[in-house]
Short mmCIF file of N, CA and C in Angstrom, two decimals:
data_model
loop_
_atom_site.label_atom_id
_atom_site.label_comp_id
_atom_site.label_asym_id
_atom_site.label_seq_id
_atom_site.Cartn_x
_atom_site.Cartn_y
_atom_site.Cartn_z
N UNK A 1 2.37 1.47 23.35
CA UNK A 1 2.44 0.92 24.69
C UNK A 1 1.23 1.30 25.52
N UNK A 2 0.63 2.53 24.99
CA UNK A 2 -0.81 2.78 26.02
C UNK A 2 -2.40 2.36 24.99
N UNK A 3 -2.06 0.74 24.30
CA UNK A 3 -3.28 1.05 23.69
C UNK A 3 -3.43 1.70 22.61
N UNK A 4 -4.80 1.53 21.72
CA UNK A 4 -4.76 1.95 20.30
C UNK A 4 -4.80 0.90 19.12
N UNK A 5 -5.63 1.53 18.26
CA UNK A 5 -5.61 0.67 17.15
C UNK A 5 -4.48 0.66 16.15
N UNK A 6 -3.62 -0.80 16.29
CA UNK A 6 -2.66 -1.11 15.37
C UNK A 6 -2.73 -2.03 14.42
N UNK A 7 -4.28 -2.18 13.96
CA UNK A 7 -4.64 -3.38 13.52
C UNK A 7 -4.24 -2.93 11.60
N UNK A 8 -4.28 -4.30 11.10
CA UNK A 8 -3.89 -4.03 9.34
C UNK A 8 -4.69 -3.24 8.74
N UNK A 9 -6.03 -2.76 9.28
CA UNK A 9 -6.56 -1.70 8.63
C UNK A 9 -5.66 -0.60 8.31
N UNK A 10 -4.96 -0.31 9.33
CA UNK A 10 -4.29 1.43 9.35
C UNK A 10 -2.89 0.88 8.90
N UNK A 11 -1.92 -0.22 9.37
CA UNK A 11 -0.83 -0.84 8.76
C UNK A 11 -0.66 -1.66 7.52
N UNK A 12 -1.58 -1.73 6.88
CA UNK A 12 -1.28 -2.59 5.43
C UNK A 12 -0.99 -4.06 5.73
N UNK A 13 0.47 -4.63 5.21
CA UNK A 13 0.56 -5.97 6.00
C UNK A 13 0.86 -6.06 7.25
N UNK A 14 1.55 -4.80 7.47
CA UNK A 14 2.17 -5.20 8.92
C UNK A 14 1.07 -5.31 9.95
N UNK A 15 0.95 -5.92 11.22
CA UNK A 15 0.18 -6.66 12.30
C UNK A 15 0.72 -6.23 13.90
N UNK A 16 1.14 -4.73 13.30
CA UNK A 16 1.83 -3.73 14.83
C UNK A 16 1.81 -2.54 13.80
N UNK A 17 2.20 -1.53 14.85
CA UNK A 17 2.13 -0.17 14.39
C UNK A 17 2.82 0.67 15.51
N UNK A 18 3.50 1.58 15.19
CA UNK A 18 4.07 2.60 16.12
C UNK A 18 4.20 4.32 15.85
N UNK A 19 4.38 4.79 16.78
CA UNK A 19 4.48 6.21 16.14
C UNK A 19 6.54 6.53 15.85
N UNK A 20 6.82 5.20 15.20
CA UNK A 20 8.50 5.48 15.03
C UNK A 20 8.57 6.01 14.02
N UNK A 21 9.58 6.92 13.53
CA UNK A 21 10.34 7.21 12.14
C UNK A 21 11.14 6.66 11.72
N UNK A 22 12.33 6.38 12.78
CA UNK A 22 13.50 5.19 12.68
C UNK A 22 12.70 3.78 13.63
N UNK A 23 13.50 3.28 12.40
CA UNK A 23 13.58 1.39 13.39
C UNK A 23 14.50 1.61 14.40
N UNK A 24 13.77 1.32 15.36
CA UNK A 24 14.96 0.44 16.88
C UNK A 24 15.98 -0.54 16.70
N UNK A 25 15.58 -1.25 15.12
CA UNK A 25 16.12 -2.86 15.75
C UNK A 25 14.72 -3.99 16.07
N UNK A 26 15.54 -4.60 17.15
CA UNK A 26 14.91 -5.22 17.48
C UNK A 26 13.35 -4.89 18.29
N UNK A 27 12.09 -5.57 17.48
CA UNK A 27 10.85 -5.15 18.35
C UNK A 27 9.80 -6.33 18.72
N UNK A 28 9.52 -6.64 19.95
CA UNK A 28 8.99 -7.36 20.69
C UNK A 28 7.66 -8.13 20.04
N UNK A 29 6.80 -6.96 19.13
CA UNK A 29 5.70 -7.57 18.78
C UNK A 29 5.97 -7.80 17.25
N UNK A 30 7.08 -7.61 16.61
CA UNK A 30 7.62 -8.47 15.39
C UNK A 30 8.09 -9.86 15.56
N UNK A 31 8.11 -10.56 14.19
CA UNK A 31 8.68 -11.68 13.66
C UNK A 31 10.04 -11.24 13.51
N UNK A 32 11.42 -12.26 14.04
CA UNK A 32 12.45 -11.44 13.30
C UNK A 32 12.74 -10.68 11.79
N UNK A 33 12.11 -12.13 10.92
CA UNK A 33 12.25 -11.16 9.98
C UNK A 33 11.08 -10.06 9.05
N UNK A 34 10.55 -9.62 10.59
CA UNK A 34 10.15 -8.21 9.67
C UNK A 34 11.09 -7.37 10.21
N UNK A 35 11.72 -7.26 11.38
CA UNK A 35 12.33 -6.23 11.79
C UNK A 35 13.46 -5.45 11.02
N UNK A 36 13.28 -4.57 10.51
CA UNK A 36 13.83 -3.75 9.65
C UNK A 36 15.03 -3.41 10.29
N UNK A 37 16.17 -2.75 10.29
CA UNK A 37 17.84 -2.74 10.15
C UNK A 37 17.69 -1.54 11.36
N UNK A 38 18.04 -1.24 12.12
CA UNK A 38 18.51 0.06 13.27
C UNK A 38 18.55 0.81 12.34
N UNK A 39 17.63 2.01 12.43
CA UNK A 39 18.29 3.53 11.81
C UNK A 39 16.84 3.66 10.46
N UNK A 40 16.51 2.62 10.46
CA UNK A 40 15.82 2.58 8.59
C UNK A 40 14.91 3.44 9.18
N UNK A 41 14.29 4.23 7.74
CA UNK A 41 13.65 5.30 7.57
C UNK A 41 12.30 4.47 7.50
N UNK A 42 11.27 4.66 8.56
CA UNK A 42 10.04 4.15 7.90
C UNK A 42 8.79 4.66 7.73
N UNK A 43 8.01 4.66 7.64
CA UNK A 43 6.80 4.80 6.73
C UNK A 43 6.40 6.31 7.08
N UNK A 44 6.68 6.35 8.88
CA UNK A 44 6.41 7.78 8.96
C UNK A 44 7.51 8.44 8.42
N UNK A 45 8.47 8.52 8.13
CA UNK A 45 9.67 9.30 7.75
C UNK A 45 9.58 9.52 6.34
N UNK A 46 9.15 8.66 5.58
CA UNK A 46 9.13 8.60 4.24
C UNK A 46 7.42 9.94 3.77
N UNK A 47 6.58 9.83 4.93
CA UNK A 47 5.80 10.31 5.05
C UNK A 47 6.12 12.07 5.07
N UNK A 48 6.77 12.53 6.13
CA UNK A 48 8.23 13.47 6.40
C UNK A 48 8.49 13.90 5.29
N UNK A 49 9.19 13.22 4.49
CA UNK A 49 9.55 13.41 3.54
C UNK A 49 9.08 14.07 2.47
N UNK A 50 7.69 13.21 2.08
CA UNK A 50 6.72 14.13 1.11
C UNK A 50 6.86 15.55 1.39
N UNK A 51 6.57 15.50 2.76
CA UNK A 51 5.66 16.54 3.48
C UNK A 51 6.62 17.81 3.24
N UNK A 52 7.70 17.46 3.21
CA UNK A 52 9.11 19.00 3.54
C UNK A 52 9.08 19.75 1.68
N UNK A 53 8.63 18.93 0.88
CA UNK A 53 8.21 19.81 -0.23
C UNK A 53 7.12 20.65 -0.31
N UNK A 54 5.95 20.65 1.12
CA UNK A 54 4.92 21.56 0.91
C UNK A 54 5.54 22.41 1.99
N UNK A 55 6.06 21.68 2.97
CA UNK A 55 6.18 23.10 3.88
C UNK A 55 7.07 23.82 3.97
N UNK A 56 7.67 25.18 3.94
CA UNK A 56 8.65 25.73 3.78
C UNK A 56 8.46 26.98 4.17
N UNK A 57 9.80 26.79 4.91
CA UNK A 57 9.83 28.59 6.18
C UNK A 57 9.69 29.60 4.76
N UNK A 58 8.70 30.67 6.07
CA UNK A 58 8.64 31.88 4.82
C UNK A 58 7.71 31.92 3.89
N UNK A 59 7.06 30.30 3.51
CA UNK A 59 5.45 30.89 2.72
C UNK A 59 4.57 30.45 3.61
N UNK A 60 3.35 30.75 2.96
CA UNK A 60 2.02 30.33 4.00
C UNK A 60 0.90 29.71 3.25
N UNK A 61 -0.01 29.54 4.08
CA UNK A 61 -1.00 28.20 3.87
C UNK A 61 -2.51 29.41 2.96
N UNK A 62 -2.37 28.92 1.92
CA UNK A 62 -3.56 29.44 0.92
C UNK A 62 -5.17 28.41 1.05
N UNK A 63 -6.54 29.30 0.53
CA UNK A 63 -7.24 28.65 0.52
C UNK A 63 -7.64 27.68 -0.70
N UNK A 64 -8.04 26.95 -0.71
CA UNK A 64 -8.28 26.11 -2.07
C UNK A 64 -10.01 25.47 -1.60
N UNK A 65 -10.39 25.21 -3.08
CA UNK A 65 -11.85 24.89 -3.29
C UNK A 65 -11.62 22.90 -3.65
N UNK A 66 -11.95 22.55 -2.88
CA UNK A 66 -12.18 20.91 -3.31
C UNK A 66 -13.45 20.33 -3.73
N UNK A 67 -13.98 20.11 -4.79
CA UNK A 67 -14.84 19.38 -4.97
C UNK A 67 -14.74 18.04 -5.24
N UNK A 68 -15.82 16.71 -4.67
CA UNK A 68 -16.39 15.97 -5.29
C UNK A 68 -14.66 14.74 -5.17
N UNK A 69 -13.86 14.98 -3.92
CA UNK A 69 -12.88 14.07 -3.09
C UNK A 69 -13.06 13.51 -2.25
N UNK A 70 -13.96 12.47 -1.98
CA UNK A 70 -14.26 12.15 -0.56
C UNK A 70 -13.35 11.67 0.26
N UNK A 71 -12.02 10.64 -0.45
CA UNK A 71 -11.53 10.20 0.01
C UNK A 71 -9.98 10.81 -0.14
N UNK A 72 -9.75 11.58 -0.26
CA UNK A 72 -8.79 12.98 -0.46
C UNK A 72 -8.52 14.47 0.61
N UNK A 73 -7.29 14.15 1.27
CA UNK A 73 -6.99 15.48 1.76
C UNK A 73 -6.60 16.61 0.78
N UNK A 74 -7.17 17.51 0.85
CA UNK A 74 -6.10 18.69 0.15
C UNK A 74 -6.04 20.07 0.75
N UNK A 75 -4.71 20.13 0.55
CA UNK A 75 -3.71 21.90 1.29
C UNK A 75 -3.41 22.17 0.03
N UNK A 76 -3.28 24.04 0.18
CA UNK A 76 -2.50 24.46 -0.66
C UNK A 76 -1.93 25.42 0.52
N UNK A 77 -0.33 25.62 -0.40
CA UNK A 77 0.46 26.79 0.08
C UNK A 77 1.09 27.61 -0.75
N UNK A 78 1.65 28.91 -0.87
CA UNK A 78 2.85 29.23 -1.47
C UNK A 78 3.99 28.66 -1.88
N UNK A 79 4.71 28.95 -2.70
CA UNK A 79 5.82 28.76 -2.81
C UNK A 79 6.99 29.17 -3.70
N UNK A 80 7.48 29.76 -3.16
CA UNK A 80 8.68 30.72 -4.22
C UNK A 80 8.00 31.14 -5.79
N UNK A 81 6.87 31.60 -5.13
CA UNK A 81 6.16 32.78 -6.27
C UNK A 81 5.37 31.38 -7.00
N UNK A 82 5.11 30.28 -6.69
CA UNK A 82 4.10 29.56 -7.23
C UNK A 82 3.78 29.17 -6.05
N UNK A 83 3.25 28.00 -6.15
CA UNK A 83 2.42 27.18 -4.95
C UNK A 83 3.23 25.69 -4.80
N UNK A 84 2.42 25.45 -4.03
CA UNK A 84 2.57 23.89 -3.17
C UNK A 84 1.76 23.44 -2.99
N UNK A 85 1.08 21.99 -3.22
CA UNK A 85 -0.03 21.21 -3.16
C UNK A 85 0.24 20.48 -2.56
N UNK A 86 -0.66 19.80 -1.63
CA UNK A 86 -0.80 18.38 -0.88
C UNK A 86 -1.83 17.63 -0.71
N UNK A 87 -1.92 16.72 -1.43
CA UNK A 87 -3.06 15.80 -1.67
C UNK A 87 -2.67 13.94 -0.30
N UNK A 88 -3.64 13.52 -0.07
CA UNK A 88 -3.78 12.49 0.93
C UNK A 88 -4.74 11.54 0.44
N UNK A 89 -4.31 10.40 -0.17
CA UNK A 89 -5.40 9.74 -0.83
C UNK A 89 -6.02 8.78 0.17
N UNK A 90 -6.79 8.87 1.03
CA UNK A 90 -7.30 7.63 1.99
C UNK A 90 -7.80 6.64 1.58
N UNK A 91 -8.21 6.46 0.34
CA UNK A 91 -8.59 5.53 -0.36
C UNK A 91 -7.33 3.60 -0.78
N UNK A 92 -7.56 3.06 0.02
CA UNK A 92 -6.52 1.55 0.09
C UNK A 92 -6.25 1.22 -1.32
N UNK A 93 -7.57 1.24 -2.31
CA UNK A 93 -7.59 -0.01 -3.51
C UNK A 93 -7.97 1.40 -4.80
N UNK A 94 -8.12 2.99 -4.83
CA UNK A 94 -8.03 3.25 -5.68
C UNK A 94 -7.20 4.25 -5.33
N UNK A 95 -6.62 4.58 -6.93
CA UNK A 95 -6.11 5.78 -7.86
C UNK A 95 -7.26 6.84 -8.04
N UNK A 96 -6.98 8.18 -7.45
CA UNK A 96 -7.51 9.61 -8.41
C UNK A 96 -7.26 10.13 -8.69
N UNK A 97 -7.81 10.95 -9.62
CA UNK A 97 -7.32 11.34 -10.84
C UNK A 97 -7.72 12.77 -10.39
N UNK A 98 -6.95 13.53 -10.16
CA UNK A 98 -7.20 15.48 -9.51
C UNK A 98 -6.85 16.48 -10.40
N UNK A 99 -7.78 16.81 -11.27
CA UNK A 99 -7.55 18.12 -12.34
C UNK A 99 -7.28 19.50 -11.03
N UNK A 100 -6.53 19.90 -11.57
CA UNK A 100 -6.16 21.29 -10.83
C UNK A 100 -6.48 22.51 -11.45
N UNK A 101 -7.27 23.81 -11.31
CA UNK A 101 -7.06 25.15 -12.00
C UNK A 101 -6.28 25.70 -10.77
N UNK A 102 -5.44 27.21 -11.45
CA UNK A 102 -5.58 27.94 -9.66
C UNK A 102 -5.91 29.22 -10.32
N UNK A 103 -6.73 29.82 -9.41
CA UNK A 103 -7.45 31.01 -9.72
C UNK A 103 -6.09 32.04 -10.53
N UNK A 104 -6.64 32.87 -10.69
CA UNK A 104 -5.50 34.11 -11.23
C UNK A 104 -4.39 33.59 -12.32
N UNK A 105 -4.06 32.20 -12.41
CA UNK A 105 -2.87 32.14 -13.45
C UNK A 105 -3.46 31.23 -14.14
N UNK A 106 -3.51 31.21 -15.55
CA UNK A 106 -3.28 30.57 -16.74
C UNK A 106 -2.47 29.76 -16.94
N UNK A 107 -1.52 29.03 -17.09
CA UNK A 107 -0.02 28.85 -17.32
C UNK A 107 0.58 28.62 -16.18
N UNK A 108 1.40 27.63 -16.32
CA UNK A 108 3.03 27.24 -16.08
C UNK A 108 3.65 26.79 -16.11
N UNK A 109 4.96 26.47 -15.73
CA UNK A 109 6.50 26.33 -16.15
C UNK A 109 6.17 24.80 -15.97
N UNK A 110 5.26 24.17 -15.33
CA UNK A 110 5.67 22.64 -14.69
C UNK A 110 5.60 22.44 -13.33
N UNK A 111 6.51 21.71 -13.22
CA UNK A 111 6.10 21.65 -11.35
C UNK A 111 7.19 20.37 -11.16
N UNK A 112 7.02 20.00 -9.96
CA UNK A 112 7.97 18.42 -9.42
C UNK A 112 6.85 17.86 -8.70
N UNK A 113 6.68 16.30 -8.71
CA UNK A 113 5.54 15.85 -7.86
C UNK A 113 6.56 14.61 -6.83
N UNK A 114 6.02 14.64 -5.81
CA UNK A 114 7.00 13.78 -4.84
C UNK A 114 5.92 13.21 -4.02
N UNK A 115 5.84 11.39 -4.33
CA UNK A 115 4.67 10.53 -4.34
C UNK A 115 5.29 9.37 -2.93
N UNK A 116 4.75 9.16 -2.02
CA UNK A 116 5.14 7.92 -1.34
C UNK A 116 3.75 7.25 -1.22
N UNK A 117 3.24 5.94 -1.70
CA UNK A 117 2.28 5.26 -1.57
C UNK A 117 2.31 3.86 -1.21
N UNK A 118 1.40 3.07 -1.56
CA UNK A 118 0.98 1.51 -1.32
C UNK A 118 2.03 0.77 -1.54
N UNK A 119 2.20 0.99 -2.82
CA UNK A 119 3.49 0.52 -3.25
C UNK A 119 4.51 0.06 -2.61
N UNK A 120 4.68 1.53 -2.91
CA UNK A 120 6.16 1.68 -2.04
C UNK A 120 6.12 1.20 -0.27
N UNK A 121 5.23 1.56 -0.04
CA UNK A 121 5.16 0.32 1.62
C UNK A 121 5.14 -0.62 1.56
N UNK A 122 4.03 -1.50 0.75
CA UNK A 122 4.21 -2.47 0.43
C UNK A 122 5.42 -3.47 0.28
N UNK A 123 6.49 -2.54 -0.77
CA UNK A 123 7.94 -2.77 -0.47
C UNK A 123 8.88 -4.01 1.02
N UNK A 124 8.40 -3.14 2.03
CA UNK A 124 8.66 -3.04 2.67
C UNK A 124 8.53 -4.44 3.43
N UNK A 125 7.49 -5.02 3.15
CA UNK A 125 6.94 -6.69 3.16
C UNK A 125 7.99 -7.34 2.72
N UNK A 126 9.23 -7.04 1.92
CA UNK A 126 10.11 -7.88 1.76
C UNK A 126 11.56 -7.33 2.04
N UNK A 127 11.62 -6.92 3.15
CA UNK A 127 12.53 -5.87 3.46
C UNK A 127 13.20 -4.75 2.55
N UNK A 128 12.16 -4.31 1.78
CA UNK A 128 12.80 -3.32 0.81
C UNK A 128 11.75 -2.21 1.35
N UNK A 129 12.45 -1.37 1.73
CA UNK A 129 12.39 0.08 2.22
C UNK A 129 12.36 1.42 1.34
N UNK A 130 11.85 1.52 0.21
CA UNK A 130 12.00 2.42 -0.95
C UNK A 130 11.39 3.95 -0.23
N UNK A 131 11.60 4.49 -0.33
CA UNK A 131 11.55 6.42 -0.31
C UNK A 131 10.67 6.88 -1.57
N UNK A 132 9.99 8.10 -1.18
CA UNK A 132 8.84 8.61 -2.88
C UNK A 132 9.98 8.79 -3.81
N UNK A 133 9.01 8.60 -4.21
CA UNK A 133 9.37 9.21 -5.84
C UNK A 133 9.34 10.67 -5.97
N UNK A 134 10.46 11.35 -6.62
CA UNK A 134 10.46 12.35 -7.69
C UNK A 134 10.24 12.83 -8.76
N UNK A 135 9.10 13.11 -9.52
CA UNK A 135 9.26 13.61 -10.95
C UNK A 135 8.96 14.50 -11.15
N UNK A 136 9.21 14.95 -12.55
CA UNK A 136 8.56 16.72 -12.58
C UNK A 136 7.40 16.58 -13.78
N UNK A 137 6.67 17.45 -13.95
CA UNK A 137 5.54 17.38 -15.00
C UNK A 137 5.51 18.81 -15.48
N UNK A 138 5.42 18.40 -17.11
CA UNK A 138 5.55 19.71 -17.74
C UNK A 138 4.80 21.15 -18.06
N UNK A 139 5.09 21.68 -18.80
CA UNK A 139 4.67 23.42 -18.34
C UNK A 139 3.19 23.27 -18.85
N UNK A 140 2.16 23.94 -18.45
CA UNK A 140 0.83 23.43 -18.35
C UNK A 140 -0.55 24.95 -18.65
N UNK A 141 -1.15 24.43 -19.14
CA UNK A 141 -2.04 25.86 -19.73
C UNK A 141 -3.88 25.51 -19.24
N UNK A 142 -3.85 26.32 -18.49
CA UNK A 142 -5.36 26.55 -18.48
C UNK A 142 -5.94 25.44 -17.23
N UNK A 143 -4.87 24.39 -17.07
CA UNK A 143 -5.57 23.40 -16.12
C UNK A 143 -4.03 22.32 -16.08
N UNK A 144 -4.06 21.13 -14.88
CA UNK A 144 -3.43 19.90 -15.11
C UNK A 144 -3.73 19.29 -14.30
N UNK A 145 -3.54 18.19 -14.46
CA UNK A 145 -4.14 16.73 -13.29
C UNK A 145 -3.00 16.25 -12.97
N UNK A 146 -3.32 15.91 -11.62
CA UNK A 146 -2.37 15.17 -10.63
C UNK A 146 -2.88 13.60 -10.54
N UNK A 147 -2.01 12.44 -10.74
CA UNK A 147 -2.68 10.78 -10.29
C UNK A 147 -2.33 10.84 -9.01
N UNK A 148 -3.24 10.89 -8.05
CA UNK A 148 -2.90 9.99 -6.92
C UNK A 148 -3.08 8.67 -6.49
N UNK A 149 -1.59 7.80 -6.58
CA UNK A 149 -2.37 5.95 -6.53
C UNK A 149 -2.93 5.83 -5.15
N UNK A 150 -3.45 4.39 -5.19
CA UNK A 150 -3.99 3.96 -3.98
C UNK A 150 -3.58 4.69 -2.44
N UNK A 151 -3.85 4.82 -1.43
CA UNK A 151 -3.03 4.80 -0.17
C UNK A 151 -2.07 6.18 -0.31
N UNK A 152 -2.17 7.23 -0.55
CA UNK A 152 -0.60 8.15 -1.01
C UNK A 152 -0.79 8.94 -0.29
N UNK A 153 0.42 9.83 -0.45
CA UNK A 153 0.37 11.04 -0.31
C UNK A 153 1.48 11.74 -1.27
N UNK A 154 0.93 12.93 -1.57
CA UNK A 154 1.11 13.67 -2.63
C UNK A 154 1.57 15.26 -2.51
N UNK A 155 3.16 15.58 -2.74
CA UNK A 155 3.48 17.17 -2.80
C UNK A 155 3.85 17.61 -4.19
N UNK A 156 2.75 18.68 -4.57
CA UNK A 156 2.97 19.01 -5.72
C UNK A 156 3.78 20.57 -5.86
N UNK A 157 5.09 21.07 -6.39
CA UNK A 157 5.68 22.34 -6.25
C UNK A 157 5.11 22.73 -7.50
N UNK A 158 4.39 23.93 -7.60
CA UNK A 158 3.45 24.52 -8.92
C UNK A 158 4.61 25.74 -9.28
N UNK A 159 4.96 25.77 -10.46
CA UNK A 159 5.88 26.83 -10.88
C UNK A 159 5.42 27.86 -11.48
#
């Protein structure tokens, strides 16, 4: 309402933008049918979402070395005696591909990766509202790579 760029650069298809988590319902600078259902979880929420697998009361924010990501955020944190990763792919039209070491450990158990991207917004162009993904990736020696697709964001729990 005060101004700002809401243009499809920063929204994908959509042709408005807000700082909502939930849909209102009905919204003034939509078509009816984009307007998504009262209550739906959207893009920032799903965003939220990633995000509550890196942050967690009680650990804290570690340093990490990034090379050679231009178009890539990355955090690391603790986490229940391993870590937590967060990768931000700014990149619209590619996938990267992020080998990981972490100093001091060799080895581990695996991890869970929890992905919301292009895709999955994309979705959303036909009123389908999908939430990240969950998977886990297995126990790992000496190094492992993370895919980040197009547009993402990325929480990795390191075991």
């Amino acid at each position: 309402s005060e101004g700002g760029d809401f243009g499809s650069r920063l929204y994908g298809w959509q042709s408005f933008g807000s700082g909502m988590i939930f849909s209102g319902g009905k919204t003034p600078s939509c078509r009816a049918a984009d307007v998504p259902p009262l209550g739906t979880r959207l893009a920032t929420a799903k965003a939220f979402e990633v995000v509550k697998f890196f942050v967690k009361g009680g650990e804290h924010v570690v340093g990490l070395r990034a090379t050679a990501l231009p178009a890539v955020q990355t955090y690391a944190s603790t986490y229940k005696g391993g870590y937590a990763l967060l990768f931000v792919n700014d990149n619209e039209q590619s996938a990267v591909s992020v080998p990981v070491t972490i100093e001091g450990r060799s080895s581990g158990k695996g991890g869970t990766i929890v992905t919301y991207d292009k895709m999955r917004y994309n979705a959303s162009k036909h009123g389908v509202w999908l939430g990240p993904t969950v998977t886990s990736f297995p126990a790992w020696r000496g190094a492992f790579t993370i895919e980040l697709p197009p547009w993402s964001i990325v929480a990795v729990e390191v075991k």
